[in-house]
Coordinates of C-alpha atoms in Angstrom, one line a residue:
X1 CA 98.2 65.2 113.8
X2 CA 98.4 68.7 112.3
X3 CA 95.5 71.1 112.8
X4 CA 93.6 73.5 110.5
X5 CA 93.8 77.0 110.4
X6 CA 90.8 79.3 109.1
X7 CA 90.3 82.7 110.2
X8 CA 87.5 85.4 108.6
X9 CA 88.1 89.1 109.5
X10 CA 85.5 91.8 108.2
X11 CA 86.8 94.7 106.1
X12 CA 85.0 97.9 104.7
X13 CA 86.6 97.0 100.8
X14 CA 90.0 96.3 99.9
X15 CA 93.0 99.0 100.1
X16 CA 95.5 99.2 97.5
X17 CA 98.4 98.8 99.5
X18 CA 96.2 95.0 101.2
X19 CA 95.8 94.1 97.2
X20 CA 99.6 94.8 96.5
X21 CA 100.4 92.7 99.3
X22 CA 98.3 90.0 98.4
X23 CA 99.6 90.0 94.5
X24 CA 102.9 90.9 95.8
X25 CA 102.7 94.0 93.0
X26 CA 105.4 96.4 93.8
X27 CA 105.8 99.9 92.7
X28 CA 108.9 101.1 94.2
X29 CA 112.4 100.1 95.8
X30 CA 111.4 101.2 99.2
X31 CA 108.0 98.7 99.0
X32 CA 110.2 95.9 97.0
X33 CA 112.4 95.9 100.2
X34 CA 110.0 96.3 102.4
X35 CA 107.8 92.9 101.5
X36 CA 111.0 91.0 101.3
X37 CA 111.2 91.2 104.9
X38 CA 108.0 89.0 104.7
X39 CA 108.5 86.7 102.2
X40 CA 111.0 84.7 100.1
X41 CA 111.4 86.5 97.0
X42 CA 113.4 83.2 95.7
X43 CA 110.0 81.7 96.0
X44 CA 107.2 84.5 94.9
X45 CA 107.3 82.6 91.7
X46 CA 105.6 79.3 93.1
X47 CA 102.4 81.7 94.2
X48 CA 99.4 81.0 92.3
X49 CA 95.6 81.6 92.1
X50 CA 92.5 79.5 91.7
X51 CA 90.0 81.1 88.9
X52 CA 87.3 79.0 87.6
X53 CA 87.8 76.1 89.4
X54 CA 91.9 76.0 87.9
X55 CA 95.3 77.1 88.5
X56 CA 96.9 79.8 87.1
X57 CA 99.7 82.5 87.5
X58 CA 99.0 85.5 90.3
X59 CA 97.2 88.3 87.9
X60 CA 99.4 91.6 89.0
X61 CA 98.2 93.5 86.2
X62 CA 94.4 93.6 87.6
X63 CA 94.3 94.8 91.1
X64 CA 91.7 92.8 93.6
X65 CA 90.2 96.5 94.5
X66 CA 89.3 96.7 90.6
X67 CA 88.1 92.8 90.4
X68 CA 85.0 94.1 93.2
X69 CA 84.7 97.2 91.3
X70 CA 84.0 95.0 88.3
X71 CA 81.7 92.3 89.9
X72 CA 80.1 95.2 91.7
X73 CA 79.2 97.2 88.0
X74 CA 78.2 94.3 86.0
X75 CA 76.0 93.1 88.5
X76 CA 74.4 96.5 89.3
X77 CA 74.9 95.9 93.1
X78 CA 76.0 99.4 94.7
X79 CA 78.7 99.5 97.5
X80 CA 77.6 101.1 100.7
X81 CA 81.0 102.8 101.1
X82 CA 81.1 105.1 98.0
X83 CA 78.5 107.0 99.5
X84 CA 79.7 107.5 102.6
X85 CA 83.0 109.1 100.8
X86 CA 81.0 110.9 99.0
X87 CA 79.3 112.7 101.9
X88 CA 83.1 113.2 103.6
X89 CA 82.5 110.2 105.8
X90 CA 84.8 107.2 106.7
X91 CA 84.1 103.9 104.8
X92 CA 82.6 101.4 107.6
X93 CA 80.2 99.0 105.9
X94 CA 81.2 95.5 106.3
X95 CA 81.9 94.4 102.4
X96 CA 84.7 92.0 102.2
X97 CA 85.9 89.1 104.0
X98 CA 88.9 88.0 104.1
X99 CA 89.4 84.2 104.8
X100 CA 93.3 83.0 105.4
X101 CA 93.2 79.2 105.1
X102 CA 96.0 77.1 105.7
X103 CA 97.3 75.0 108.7
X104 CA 100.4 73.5 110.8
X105 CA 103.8 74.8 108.9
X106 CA 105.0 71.3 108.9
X107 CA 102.4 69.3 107.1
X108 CA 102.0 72.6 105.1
X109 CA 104.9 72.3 103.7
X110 CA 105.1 68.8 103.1
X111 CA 102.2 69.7 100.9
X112 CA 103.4 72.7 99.0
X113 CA 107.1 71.0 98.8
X114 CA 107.3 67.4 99.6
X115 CA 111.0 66.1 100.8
X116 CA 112.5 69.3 99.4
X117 CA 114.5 71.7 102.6
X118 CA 113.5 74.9 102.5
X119 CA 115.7 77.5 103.9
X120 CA 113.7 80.3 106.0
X121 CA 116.5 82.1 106.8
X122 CA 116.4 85.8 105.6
X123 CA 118.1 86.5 102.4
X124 CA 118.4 82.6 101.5
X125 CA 118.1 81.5 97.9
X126 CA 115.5 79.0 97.4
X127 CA 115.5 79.2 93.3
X128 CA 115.6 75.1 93.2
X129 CA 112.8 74.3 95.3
X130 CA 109.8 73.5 93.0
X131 CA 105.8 73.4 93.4
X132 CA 104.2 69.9 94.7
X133 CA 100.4 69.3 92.9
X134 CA 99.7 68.2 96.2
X135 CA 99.3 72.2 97.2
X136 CA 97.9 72.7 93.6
X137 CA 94.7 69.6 94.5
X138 CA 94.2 70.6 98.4
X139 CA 93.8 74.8 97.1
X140 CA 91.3 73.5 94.7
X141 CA 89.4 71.6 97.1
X142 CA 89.2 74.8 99.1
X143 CA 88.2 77.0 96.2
X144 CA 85.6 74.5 95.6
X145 CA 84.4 74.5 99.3
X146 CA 84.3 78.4 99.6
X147 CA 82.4 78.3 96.3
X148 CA 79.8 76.1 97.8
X149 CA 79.4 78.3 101.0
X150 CA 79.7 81.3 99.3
X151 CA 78.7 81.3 95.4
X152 CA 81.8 81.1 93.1
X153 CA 80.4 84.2 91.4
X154 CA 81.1 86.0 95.0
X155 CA 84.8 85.1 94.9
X156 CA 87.5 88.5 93.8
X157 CA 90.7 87.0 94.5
X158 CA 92.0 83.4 95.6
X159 CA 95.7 83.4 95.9
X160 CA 98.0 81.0 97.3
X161 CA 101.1 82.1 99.1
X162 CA 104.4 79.7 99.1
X163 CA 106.9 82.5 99.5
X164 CA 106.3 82.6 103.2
X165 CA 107.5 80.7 106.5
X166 CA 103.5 79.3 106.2
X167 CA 102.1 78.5 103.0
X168 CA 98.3 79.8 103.1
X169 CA 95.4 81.1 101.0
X170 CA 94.3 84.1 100.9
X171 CA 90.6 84.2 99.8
X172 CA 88.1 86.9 99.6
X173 CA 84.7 86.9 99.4
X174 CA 81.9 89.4 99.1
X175 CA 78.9 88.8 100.9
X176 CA 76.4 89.5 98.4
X177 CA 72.8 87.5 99.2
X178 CA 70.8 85.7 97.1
X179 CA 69.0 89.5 96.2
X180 CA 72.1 90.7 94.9
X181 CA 72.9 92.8 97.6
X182 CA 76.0 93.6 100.0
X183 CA 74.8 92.1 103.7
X184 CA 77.7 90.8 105.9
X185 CA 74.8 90.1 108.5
X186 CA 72.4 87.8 106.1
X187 CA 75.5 86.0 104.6
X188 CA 78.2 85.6 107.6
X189 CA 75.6 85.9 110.5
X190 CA 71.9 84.9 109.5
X191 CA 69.2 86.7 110.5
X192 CA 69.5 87.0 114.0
X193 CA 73.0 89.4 114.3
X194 CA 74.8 88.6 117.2
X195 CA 77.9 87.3 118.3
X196 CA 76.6 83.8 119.6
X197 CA 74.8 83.1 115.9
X198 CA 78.4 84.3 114.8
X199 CA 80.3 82.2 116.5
X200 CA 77.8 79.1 115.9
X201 CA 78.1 79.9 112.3
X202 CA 81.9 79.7 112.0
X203 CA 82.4 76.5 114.4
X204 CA 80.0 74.9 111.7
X205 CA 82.4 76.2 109.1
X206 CA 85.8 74.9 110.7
X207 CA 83.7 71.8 111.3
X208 CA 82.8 71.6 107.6
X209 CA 86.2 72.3 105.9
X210 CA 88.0 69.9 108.6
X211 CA 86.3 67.4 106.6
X212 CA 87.9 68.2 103.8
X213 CA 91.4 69.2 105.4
X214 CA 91.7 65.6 106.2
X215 CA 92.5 64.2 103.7
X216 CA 95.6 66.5 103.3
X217 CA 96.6 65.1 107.2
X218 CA 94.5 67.9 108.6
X219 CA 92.2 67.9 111.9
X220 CA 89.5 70.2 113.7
X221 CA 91.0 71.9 116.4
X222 CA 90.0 71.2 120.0
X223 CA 87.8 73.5 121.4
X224 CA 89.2 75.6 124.3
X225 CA 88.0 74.3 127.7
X226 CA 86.4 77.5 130.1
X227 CA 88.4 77.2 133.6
X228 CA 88.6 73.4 134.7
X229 CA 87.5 74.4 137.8
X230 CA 84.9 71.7 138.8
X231 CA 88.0 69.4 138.5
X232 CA 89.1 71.3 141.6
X233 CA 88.4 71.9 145.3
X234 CA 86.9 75.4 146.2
X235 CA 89.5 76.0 148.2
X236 CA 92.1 75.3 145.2
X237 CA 90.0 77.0 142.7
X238 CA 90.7 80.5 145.1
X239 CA 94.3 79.9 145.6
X240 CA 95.1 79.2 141.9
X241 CA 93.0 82.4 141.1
X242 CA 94.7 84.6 143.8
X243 CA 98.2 83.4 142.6
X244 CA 97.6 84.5 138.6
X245 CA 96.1 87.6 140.1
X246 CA 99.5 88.4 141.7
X247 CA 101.2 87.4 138.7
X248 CA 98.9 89.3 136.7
X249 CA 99.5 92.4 138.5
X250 CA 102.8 92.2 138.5
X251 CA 103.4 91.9 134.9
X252 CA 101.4 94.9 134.4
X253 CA 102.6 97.2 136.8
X254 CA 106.6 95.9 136.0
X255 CA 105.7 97.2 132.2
X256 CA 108.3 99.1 130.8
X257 CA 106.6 100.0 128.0
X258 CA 105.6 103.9 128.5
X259 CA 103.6 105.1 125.3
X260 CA 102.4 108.8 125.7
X261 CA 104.8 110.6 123.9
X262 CA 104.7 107.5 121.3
X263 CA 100.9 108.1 120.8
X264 CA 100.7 111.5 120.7
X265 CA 103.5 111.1 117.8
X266 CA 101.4 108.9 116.2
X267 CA 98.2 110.5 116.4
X268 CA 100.5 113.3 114.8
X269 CA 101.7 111.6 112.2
X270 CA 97.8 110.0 111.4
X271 CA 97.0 113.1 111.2
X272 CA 99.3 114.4 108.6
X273 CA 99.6 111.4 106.5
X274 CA 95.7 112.0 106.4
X275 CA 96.1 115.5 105.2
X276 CA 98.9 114.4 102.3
X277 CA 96.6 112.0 101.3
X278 CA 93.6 114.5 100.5
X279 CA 96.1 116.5 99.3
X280 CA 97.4 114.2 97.2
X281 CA 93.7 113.0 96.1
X282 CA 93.5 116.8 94.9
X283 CA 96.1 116.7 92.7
X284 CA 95.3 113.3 91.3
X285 CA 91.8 114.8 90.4
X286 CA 93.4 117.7 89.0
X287 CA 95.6 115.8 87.0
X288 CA 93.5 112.9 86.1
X289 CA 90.8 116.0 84.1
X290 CA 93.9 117.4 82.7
X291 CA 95.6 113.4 81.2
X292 CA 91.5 113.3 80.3
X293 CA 91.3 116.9 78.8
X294 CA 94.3 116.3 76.7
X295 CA 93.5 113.0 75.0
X296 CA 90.1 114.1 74.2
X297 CA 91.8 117.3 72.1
X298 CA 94.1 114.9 70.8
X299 CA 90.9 112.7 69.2
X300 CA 89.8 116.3 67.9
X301 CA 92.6 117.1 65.8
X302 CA 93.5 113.6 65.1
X303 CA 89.6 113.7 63.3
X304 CA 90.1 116.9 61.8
X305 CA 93.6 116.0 59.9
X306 CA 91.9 113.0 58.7
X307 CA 89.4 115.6 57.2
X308 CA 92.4 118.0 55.7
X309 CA 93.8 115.0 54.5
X310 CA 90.7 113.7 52.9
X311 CA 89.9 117.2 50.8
X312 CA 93.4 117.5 49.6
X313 CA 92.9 113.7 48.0
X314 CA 89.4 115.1 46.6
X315 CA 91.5 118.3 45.3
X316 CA 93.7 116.0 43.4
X317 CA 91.3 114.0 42.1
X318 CA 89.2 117.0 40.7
X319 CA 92.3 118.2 39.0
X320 CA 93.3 115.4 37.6
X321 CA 89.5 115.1 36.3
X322 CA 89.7 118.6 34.7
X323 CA 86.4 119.5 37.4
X324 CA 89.0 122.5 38.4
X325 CA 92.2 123.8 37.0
X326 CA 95.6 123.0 37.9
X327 CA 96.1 126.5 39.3
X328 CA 92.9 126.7 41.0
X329 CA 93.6 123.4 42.5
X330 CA 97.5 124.1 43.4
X331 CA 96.0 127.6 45.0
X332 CA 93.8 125.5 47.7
X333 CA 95.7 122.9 48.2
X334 CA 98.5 125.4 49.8
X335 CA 96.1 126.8 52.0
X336 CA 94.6 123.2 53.3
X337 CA 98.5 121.7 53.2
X338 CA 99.3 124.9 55.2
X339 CA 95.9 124.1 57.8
X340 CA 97.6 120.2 57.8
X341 CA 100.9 121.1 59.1
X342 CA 99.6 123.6 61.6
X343 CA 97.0 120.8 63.2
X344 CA 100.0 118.3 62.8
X345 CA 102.0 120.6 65.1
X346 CA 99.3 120.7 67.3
X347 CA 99.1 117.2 67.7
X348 CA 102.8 116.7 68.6
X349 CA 102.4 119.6 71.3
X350 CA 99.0 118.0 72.6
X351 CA 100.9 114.1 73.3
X352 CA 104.1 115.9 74.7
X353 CA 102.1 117.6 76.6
X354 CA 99.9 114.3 77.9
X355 CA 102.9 112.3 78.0
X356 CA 104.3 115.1 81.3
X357 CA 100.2 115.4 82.6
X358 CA 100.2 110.9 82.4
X359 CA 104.0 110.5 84.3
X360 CA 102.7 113.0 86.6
X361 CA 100.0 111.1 87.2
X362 CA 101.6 108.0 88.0
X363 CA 103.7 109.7 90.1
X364 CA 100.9 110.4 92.5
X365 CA 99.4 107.4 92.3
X366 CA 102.4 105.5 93.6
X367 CA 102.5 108.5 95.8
X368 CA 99.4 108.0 97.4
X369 CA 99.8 104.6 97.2
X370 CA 103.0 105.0 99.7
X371 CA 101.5 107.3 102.1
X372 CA 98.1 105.3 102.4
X373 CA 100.1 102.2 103.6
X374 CA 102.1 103.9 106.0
X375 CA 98.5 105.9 107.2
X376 CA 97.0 102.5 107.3
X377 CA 100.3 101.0 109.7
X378 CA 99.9 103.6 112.1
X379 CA 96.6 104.1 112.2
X380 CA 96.7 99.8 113.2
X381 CA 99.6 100.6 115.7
X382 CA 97.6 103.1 117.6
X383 CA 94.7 101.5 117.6
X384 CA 96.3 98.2 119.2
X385 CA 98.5 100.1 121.6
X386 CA 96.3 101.8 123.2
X387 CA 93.9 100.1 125.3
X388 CA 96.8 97.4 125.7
X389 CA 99.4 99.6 126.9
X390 CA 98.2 102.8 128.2
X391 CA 99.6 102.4 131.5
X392 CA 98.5 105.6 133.3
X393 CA 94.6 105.2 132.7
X394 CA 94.9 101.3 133.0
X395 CA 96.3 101.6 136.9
X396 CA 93.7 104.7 137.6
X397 CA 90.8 102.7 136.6
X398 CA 91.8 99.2 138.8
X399 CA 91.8 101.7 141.6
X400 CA 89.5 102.8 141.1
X401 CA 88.0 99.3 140.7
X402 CA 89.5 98.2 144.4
X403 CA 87.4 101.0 145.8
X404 CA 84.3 100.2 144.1
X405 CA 85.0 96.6 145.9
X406 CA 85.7 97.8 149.2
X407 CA 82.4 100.1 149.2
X408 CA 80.6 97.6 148.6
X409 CA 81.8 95.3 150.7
X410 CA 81.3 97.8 153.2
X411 CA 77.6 98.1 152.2
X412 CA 77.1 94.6 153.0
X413 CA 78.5 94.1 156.0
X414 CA 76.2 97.0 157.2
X415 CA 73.6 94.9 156.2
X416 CA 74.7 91.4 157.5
X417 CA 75.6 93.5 161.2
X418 CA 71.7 95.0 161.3
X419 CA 70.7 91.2 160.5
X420 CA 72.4 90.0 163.4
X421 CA 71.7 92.8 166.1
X422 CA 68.9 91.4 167.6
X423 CA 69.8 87.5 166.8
X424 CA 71.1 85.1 169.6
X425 CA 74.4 84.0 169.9
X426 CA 73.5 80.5 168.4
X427 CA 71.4 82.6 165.5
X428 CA 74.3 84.1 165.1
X429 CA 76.7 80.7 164.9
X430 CA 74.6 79.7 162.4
X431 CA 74.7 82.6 160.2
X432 CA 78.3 83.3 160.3
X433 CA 78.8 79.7 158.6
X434 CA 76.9 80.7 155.8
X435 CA 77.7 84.4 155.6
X436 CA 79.5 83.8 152.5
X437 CA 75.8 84.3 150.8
X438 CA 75.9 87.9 151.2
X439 CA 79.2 88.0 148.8
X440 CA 77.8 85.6 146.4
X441 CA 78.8 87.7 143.2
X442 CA 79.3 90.9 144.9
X443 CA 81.7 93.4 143.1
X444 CA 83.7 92.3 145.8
X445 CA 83.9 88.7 144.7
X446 CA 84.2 89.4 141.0
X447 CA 87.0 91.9 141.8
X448 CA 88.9 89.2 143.3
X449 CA 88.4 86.3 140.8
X450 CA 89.0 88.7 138.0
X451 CA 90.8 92.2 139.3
X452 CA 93.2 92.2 135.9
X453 CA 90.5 91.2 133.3
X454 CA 87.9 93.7 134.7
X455 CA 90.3 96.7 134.6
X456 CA 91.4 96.0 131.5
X457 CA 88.1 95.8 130.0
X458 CA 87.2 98.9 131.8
X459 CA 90.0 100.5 130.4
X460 CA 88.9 99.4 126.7
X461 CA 85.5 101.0 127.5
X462 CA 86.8 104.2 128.9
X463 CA 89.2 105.1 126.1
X464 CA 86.6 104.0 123.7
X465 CA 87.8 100.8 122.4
X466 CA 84.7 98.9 122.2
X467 CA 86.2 95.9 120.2
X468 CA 88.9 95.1 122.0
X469 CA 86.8 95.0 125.3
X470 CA 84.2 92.6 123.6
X471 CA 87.2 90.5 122.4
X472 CA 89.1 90.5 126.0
X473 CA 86.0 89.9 127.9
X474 CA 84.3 86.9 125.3
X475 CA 88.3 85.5 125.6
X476 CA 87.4 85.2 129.4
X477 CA 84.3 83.4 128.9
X478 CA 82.1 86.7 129.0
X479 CA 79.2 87.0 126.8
X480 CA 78.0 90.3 125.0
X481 CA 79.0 94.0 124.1
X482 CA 78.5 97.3 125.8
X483 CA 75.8 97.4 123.7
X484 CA 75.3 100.9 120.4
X485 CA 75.9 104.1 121.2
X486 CA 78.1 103.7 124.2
X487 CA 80.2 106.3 125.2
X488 CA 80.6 109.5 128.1
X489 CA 77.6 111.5 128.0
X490 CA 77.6 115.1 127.5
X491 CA 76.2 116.0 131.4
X492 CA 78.7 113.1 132.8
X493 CA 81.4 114.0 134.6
X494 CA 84.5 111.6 134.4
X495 CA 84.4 109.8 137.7
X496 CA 80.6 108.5 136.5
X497 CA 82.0 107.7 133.6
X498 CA 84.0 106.2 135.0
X499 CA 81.7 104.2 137.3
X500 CA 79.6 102.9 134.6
X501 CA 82.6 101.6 132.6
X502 CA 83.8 99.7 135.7
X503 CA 80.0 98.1 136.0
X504 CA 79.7 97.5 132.6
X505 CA 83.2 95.8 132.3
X506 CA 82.0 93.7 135.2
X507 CA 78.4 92.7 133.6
X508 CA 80.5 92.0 130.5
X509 CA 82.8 89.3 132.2
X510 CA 80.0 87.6 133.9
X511 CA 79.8 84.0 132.0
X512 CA 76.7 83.9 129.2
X513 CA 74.9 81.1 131.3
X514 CA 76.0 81.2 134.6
X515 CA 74.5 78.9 136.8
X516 CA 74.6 80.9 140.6
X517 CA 76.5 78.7 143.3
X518 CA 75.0 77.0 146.0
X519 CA 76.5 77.0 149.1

């Protein structure tokens, strides 16, 4: 049977570049040809949303940044992330998540197109293939399921992509509580935050919306089993282990993939497209007071030519009324007519004017627009790339790792010899068969069960990716974070650092609730 997809990731608001993606809302010919590398244009017509409960068109014309600006204001809730700009700082308050629900491609598109063949070859013309309500009745039994977790009110955008090799939904929700305020902990977590409460919370909700998904011929994934060790001998258990090691290390060191001079480019090129773009947020201020300045002198004369206008009618009806004479009358009127055509003058001068200051503008905003998705693409690249592939610090640190190992291995042999000194020789029989004790999770031992994923942790830590360290060791069956406010400290030198980051990569594989061995 075909499974389920859902997956949540946090985000500090919504960029305008993720909204034009979402809405497929493009500005340009270089962005037009850019998001047809990612979906069927042949098919963008058969997207749709889900507002109220109903189907409707995808709304371009109101961007999903502006929808949360909007739910924000009427509901006097305040976003966390305004004020951090406003003091010069980088937005990182969870306030939007963004769910993308869907499932296997097959029954997926059974759904969205019944018995109609889709071609998903690049460039293919797909203009026949029409919308199934079969898509249209399982998105609305999502919206209404997200509603229910959620609060309908808490729901900015709900689209539905079948321009893609996967139809999908892309929902996102605010986590606003019950208080009307912003609180990804209270609303996605509870109120204990940790990763565990996370993670129980979200295997609820797969368990929850599988019970809609199946009647669309959609099941609950199975959950991912640890090792399968206790299905194996010891003695197997080691060999299999030793054998991926060698594979393990062999992948990594046979890499190819050399990244220095790519990531010093790219830090380069962060760091420009970060200087444009305050540059460019500059101008648009500049530009945006001018459009405003404009318009309001515009209004101005606009009111006062409506008052010319209104004395020279009042002028002709006092002549006409004998309340002034013809030439007294003729004699103002030429000197108010004369006032009109000067402000009308004005007023042509002011629009052309406005109409240069409002392309200008838009100019920049597309602009910015442009640069902050290509900021936002490297600034993703680099951050992936690193702790993956930074070869150099990666085999520095699982040397440093083997020698940890072999130090203290060293240290407890010392230990098990000064046991045994002054032992007999059948003392001594008897302790060497169960010697193994003074290893029993030793850095030693961990090193060898888990050489690859230590190192790489430790690599995470050292170059200060603290995310993808928690990811790879939880992936591994490790349980918790380094912990707030990790990091080198100012009287450590780097081989401490170093050290710590090895031990703490090694705490942070060590299983949640492991039960020690007996042997």
């Amino acid at each position: 049977m075909a499974k389920q997809v859902m997956d949540v990731r946090a985000g500090a608001g919504m960029t305008v570049s993720q909204s034009n993606e979402h809405l497929r809302v493009a500005s340009n010919g270089a962005y037009v040809s850019r998001l047809s590398n990612n979906f069927d244009p042949t098919r963008e017509r058969l997207n749709f949303e889900i507002k109220n409960g109903e189907v409707t068109p995808v709304d371009k014309a109101t961007s999903i940044p502006r929808r949360i600006e909007t739910i924000l204001w009427q509901r006097g809730i305040k976003d966390p992330n305004k004020e951090l700009i406003k003091k010069g700082k980088d937005p990182n308050r969870r306030t939007v998540a963004n769910f993308i629900l869907g499932g296997s491609r097959e029954q997926m598109h059974r759904l969205a197109f019944g018995n109609q063949v889709v071609d998903l070859e690049h460039g293919a013309n797909n203009s026949a293939i029409k919308r199934m309500p079969e898509i249209e009745n399982w998105a609305k039994d999502m919206y209404r399921f997200m509603s229910a977790q959620f609060g309908e009110k808490n729901i900015a955008a709900f689209v539905v992509h079948l321009d893609e090799t996967n139809p999908h939904i892309h929902c996102t929700v605010l986590p606003i509580t019950k208080d009307e305020k912003l609180s990804w902990k209270k609303v996605m977590v509870g109120e204990v935050d940790s990763k565990f409460e996370y993670q129980k919370r979200m295997m609820k909700l797969h368990d929850e919306i599988s019970k809609i998904n199946a009647n669309y011929g959609l099941e609950r994934g199975d959950a991912i089993a640890e090792t399968g060790a206790k299905h194996r001998t010891t003695e197997q258990y080691h060999q299999e282990l030793r054998k991926e090691l060698k594979e393990q290390n062999k992948r990594l060191f046979d890499t190819k993939i050399v990244l220095d001079d790519a990531i010093e480019k790219n830090e380069e090129t962060i760091k420009e497209q970060k200087q444009t773009i305050d540059s460019l947020n500059k101008e648009i201020k500049h530009a945006s007071a001018r459009v405003k300045g404009l318009s309001t002198m515009i209004e101005h004369l606009e009111t006062y030519k409506e008052d010319l206008e209104k004395e020279i009618a009042k002028l002709k009806a006092d002549r006409d009324s004998g309340k002034i004479s013809a030439e007294e009358a003729a004699r103002k009127m030429d000197a108010i007519t004369k006032n009109l055509e000067d402000v009308k003058a004005q007023i042509l001068d002011k629009e052309s004017k406005l109409s240069v200051a409002q392309a200008k503008l838009d100019s920049l905003n597309a602009q910015t627009s442009k640069t902050e998705t290509r900021y936002q693409e490297v600034k993703k690249k680099l951050q992936t790339a690193l702790p993956e592939y930074n070869k150099n610090a990666m085999q520095e640190m699982e040397a440093f790792g083997y020698n940890l190992a072999a130090f203290d291995a060293m240290k407890r042999m010392e230990k098990y010899n000064e046991m045994t000194a002054n032992m007999s020789p059948d003392e001594r029989r008897i302790l060497d068969k169960y010697n193994s004790v003074l290893l029993d999770d030793s850095i030693f031992e961990q090193m060898a069960e888990n050489a690859t994923e230590i190192t790489t942790v430790a690599t995470a830590l050292f170059l200060g990716y603290l995310d993808k360290a928690t990811a790879i060791a939880e992936s591994h069956g490790g349980g918790g974070g380094p912990g707030t406010g990790w990091g080198k400290k100012d009287d450590e030198d780097e081989l401490a650092f170093k050290r710590r980051c090895m031990l703490m990569a090694m705490h942070m594989m060590r299983p949640q609730n492991k039960v020690k061995r007996k042997r």
